[in-house]
Short mmCIF file of C-alpha atoms and ligand atoms in Angstrom, two decimals:
data_model
loop_
_atom_site.label_atom_id
_atom_site.label_comp_id
_atom_site.label_asym_id
_atom_site.label_seq_id
_atom_site.Cartn_x
_atom_site.Cartn_y
_atom_site.Cartn_z
CA MET A 291 16.08 52.77 13.29
CA ALA A 292 12.59 50.72 12.34
CA GLN A 293 11.63 49.45 8.96
CA LYS A 294 9.01 51.70 7.45
CA ILE A 295 6.69 50.79 4.49
CA LEU A 296 6.03 53.50 2.21
CA ALA A 297 3.45 53.81 -0.05
CA SER A 298 4.52 54.81 -3.45
CA ILE A 299 1.34 56.72 -4.98
CA LEU A 300 2.52 56.28 -8.63
CA SER A 301 0.46 53.37 -8.43
CA ALA A 302 -2.74 54.59 -6.26
CA ASP A 303 -6.03 55.94 -8.12
CA PHE A 304 -5.37 59.08 -9.14
CA ALA A 305 -9.31 59.75 -9.62
CA CYS A 306 -9.27 59.44 -5.85
CA LEU A 307 -6.08 60.09 -4.82
CA GLY A 308 -6.97 61.75 -0.97
CA ASP A 309 -9.39 58.38 -0.41
CA ASP A 310 -6.75 55.82 -1.44
CA ILE A 311 -4.05 57.51 0.25
CA SER A 312 -6.27 57.79 3.54
CA LYS A 313 -7.11 53.77 3.12
CA VAL A 314 -3.50 52.81 2.61
CA ILE A 315 -2.76 54.55 5.52
CA ALA A 316 -5.09 53.16 7.49
CA SER A 317 -4.25 49.73 6.50
CA GLY A 318 -0.74 50.30 7.88
CA ALA A 319 1.68 52.35 5.84
CA ASP A 320 4.12 54.25 7.61
CA GLY A 321 3.84 57.36 5.39
CA ILE A 322 3.73 58.27 1.38
CA HIS A 323 6.23 58.18 -1.02
CA PHE A 324 5.31 61.10 -3.67
CA ASP A 325 6.88 61.01 -7.09
CA VAL A 326 7.76 63.76 -9.45
CA MET A 327 8.44 63.31 -12.99
CA ASP A 328 8.96 66.18 -15.25
CA ASN A 329 9.19 64.35 -18.55
CA ASN A 330 12.89 65.66 -19.12
CA PHE A 331 15.29 64.18 -16.14
CA VAL A 332 12.26 61.04 -17.31
CA PRO A 333 10.35 60.51 -20.04
CA ASN A 334 7.26 60.22 -17.40
CA LEU A 335 5.25 63.10 -16.25
CA THR A 336 2.93 63.29 -12.94
CA ILE A 337 2.20 65.20 -10.14
CA GLY A 338 3.44 68.77 -8.70
CA PRO A 339 3.43 70.73 -5.57
CA ASP A 340 -0.56 71.62 -5.70
CA VAL A 341 -1.52 67.79 -5.63
CA CYS A 342 0.40 67.90 -2.27
CA ARG A 343 -0.74 70.90 -0.78
CA ALA A 344 -4.44 69.89 -1.63
CA LEU A 345 -3.92 66.25 0.22
CA ARG A 346 -3.02 68.34 3.11
CA SER A 347 -6.20 70.35 2.90
CA TYR A 348 -8.25 67.22 1.87
CA GLY A 349 -6.73 65.86 5.74
CA ILE A 350 -3.83 63.80 4.71
CA GLU A 351 -1.55 63.91 7.71
CA CYS A 352 1.08 61.29 7.31
CA HIS A 353 4.89 61.66 6.36
CA ILE A 354 4.99 63.00 2.89
CA ASP A 355 8.25 61.62 1.26
CA VAL A 356 9.01 63.55 -2.18
CA HIS A 357 11.36 62.32 -4.94
CA LEU A 358 12.02 64.90 -7.17
CA MET A 359 12.73 62.70 -10.41
CA THR A 360 13.38 66.40 -12.40
CA ASN A 361 15.93 68.54 -13.96
CA SER A 362 14.93 71.81 -12.13
CA VAL A 363 15.43 71.16 -8.66
CA ALA A 364 15.80 74.21 -6.29
CA ASN A 365 12.60 75.88 -7.19
CA LEU A 366 10.27 72.77 -6.62
CA ALA A 367 11.81 71.92 -3.34
CA GLU A 368 10.58 75.25 -1.94
CA MET A 369 7.35 74.70 -3.46
CA PHE A 370 7.05 71.49 -2.16
CA ALA A 371 8.10 72.64 1.46
CA LYS A 372 5.47 74.99 1.55
CA ALA A 373 3.03 72.75 0.54
CA GLY A 374 3.26 70.08 3.50
CA ALA A 375 6.43 67.68 2.18
CA ASN A 376 8.34 66.33 5.12
CA ALA A 377 11.41 64.69 3.08
CA ILE A 378 12.64 65.99 -0.13
CA THR A 379 15.01 64.25 -2.10
CA PHE A 380 16.66 65.04 -5.70
CA HIS A 381 18.90 63.16 -7.96
CA VAL A 382 22.75 63.68 -7.99
CA GLU A 383 22.71 63.38 -11.89
CA VAL A 384 21.15 66.48 -12.00
CA VAL A 385 22.90 68.50 -9.34
CA PRO A 386 26.61 66.95 -8.93
CA ASN A 387 27.51 69.71 -6.44
CA ALA A 388 24.52 69.51 -4.15
CA SER A 389 25.21 71.20 -1.27
CA GLY A 390 23.63 74.24 -2.10
CA ILE A 391 20.39 72.17 -2.10
CA ILE A 392 20.79 70.16 0.83
CA ASP A 393 21.22 73.64 2.60
CA LYS A 394 18.30 75.00 1.28
CA ILE A 395 16.07 71.98 1.70
CA LYS A 396 17.25 71.72 5.50
CA GLY A 397 16.79 75.35 6.12
CA LEU A 398 13.03 75.02 4.49
CA GLY A 399 12.36 72.36 7.83
CA CYS A 400 12.32 69.25 5.78
CA LYS A 401 14.73 66.45 5.99
CA VAL A 402 17.08 65.90 2.37
CA GLY A 403 17.90 62.84 0.47
CA LEU A 404 19.95 62.11 -2.03
CA ALA A 405 18.91 59.73 -5.12
CA LEU A 406 21.29 57.18 -7.08
CA ASN A 407 19.99 55.54 -10.57
CA PRO A 408 21.00 52.24 -10.94
CA ASP A 409 23.65 53.31 -13.24
CA THR A 410 25.01 55.97 -10.97
CA PRO A 411 28.01 54.95 -8.51
CA PRO A 412 27.81 55.73 -5.18
CA GLU A 413 30.99 56.79 -4.48
CA MET A 414 29.19 59.83 -6.05
CA ILE A 415 27.42 60.93 -2.96
CA THR A 416 29.79 59.77 0.01
CA LYS A 417 31.10 63.46 0.40
CA PHE A 418 27.51 64.33 1.26
CA LEU A 419 26.79 61.25 3.38
CA PRO A 420 27.31 63.39 6.40
CA GLU A 421 25.31 66.63 5.51
CA ILE A 422 21.91 64.45 4.23
CA ASP A 423 19.57 62.57 6.11
CA LEU A 424 18.75 59.59 3.49
CA VAL A 425 20.05 58.02 0.71
CA LEU A 426 17.26 56.55 -2.09
CA VAL A 427 18.60 53.78 -3.86
CA MET A 428 16.91 53.37 -7.23
CA SER A 429 16.52 49.85 -8.10
CA VAL A 430 14.56 50.54 -11.21
CA ASN A 431 15.32 53.07 -13.83
CA PRO A 432 13.53 55.60 -12.67
CA GLY A 433 9.75 56.75 -15.11
CA PHE A 434 7.55 54.33 -14.19
CA GLY A 435 6.28 51.88 -11.68
CA GLY A 436 5.81 47.96 -12.25
CA GLN A 437 9.10 47.21 -13.39
CA LYS A 438 11.86 44.51 -12.22
CA PHE A 439 14.09 45.19 -9.30
CA ILE A 440 17.45 45.12 -10.42
CA PRO A 441 19.79 42.51 -8.45
CA SER A 442 22.83 44.98 -8.50
CA SER A 443 20.96 47.42 -6.02
CA LEU A 444 21.92 44.69 -3.18
CA ASP A 445 25.92 45.82 -3.64
CA LYS A 446 25.29 49.52 -3.40
CA ILE A 447 23.07 49.06 -0.37
CA LYS A 448 26.24 47.45 1.27
CA TYR A 449 28.34 49.97 0.74
CA LEU A 450 26.27 52.22 1.67
CA ALA A 451 25.52 50.37 4.88
CA ASP A 452 29.40 49.81 5.59
CA VAL A 453 29.83 53.63 5.04
CA ARG A 454 27.31 54.35 7.30
CA VAL A 455 28.94 52.04 10.26
CA ALA A 456 32.42 52.72 9.34
CA GLN A 457 32.02 56.84 9.24
CA GLY A 458 29.63 56.56 12.27
CA LEU A 459 26.64 57.83 10.39
CA SER A 460 23.04 57.94 10.72
CA PHE A 461 21.36 58.82 7.26
CA GLU A 462 18.49 56.58 6.46
CA ILE A 463 18.59 54.17 3.45
CA ALA A 464 15.71 53.85 1.12
CA VAL A 465 14.73 51.30 -2.01
CA ASP A 466 12.37 52.40 -4.57
CA GLY A 467 11.66 49.89 -7.26
CA GLY A 468 10.68 46.59 -7.92
CA LEU A 469 9.84 45.49 -4.46
CA ASN A 470 7.19 42.71 -3.40
CA GLU A 471 6.46 40.20 -1.21
CA THR A 472 9.06 37.82 -2.78
CA ASN A 473 12.22 40.22 -2.50
CA LEU A 474 11.44 41.72 0.49
CA SER A 475 12.83 39.19 2.93
CA GLU A 476 16.06 39.24 1.40
CA LEU A 477 16.18 43.06 1.01
CA ALA A 478 15.68 43.12 5.05
CA ASN A 479 18.91 41.85 5.71
CA HIS A 480 20.91 44.55 3.78
CA SER A 481 20.44 47.63 6.35
CA VAL A 482 16.99 48.81 4.59
CA ASP A 483 15.21 51.39 6.65
CA ASN A 484 12.49 52.57 4.06
CA PHE A 485 10.77 50.35 1.64
CA ILE A 486 9.18 52.05 -0.76
CA ILE A 487 6.36 50.03 -2.62
CA GLY A 488 4.12 51.06 -5.27
CA SER A 489 2.40 48.40 -7.66
CA ALA A 490 2.55 45.55 -5.30
CA LEU A 491 0.74 47.42 -2.34
CA PHE A 492 -1.83 49.71 -4.89
CA GLY A 493 -2.62 46.18 -6.94
CA ALA A 494 -3.87 44.62 -3.80
CA ALA A 495 -7.54 43.93 -3.29
CA ASP A 496 -6.60 43.98 0.31
CA TYR A 497 -4.31 46.38 1.61
CA SER A 498 -4.15 45.44 5.04
CA GLU A 499 -3.51 42.09 4.47
CA ARG A 500 -0.57 43.14 1.78
CA ILE A 501 1.06 45.14 4.60
CA ASN A 502 0.90 42.80 6.92
CA LEU A 503 2.43 40.17 4.41
CA PHE A 504 5.29 42.39 4.00
CA ARG A 505 5.66 43.04 7.64
CA SER A 506 6.17 39.05 8.48
CA LYS A 507 8.48 39.11 5.30
CA LEU A 508 10.47 41.44 6.92
CA CYS A 509 10.22 40.05 10.35
CA GLN A 510 10.70 36.28 9.13
CA ASN A 511 14.13 37.43 8.07
CA LEU A 512 15.33 39.24 11.42
CA ASP A 513 14.36 36.08 13.29
CA SER A 514 16.26 33.83 11.32
CA ASN A 515 19.51 36.13 12.20
C1 DX5 B 236 9.98 54.75 -10.16
C2 DX5 B 236 9.82 55.23 -9.03
C3 DX5 B 236 9.05 54.33 -7.94
C4 DX5 B 236 7.93 53.71 -8.35
C5 DX5 B 236 8.06 52.30 -7.29
O1 DX5 B 236 10.43 55.81 -11.15
O2 DX5 B 236 10.13 56.27 -8.40
O3 DX5 B 236 8.72 55.05 -6.82
O4 DX5 B 236 6.46 54.16 -8.43
O5 DX5 B 236 7.08 51.76 -7.96
P1 DX5 B 236 6.80 50.04 -8.02
O6 DX5 B 236 6.94 49.39 -6.62
O7 DX5 B 236 5.53 49.66 -8.81
O8 DX5 B 236 8.17 49.66 -8.93
ZN1 ZN B 237 10.21 57.15 -6.35
#
């Protein structure tokens, strides 16, 4: 599986979101990560399906990876699927019996993911792994960009990667929160497929240069294996 860099638009310029996304995609990002916060599951409040639809109308054609940090999931998932999302991830802490919603999201034609907060044991999703397309490992507590990577996330990634091999499964492993040019190379060695990066990317003066730097960190590590 190719390693992908997804730009977390939480750190984009919301005053000119379409332009900023066009720029980051033209600079080499593989898609965008769209953080949805409800001021309930998390303390912050962000954007909803209308913004996703507006981005599609504006001409954004890239992969849109929706991350629902919301206590309500089923209706929002449907609204996002209709608004042009490609993948929809929700938190297992909100829906411990996730099968029904997994089936619903697949039925809407989207990839489906389950997210794990830093304190949530990965065993909580083991039984769903054969049914889903991706696992989103939160490496910060959800709610805000620009936080520090939590190192114990590496153990969780390793557990998931081991289960994937042992059971011959094909779900992708995504890591979200606190990624930057300094910790990327270590992560590249941990079977991560999708690197979700917000502040370390949108904070750069030159997105192309920054994405090239990220990719060089990922490659450096692969070369040394
Ligand atoms: C946090 C969000 C992340 C966040 C990542 O709740 O889910 O996607 O925006 O941003 P950085 O890279 O700044 O940690
Ligand atoms: Zn996210």
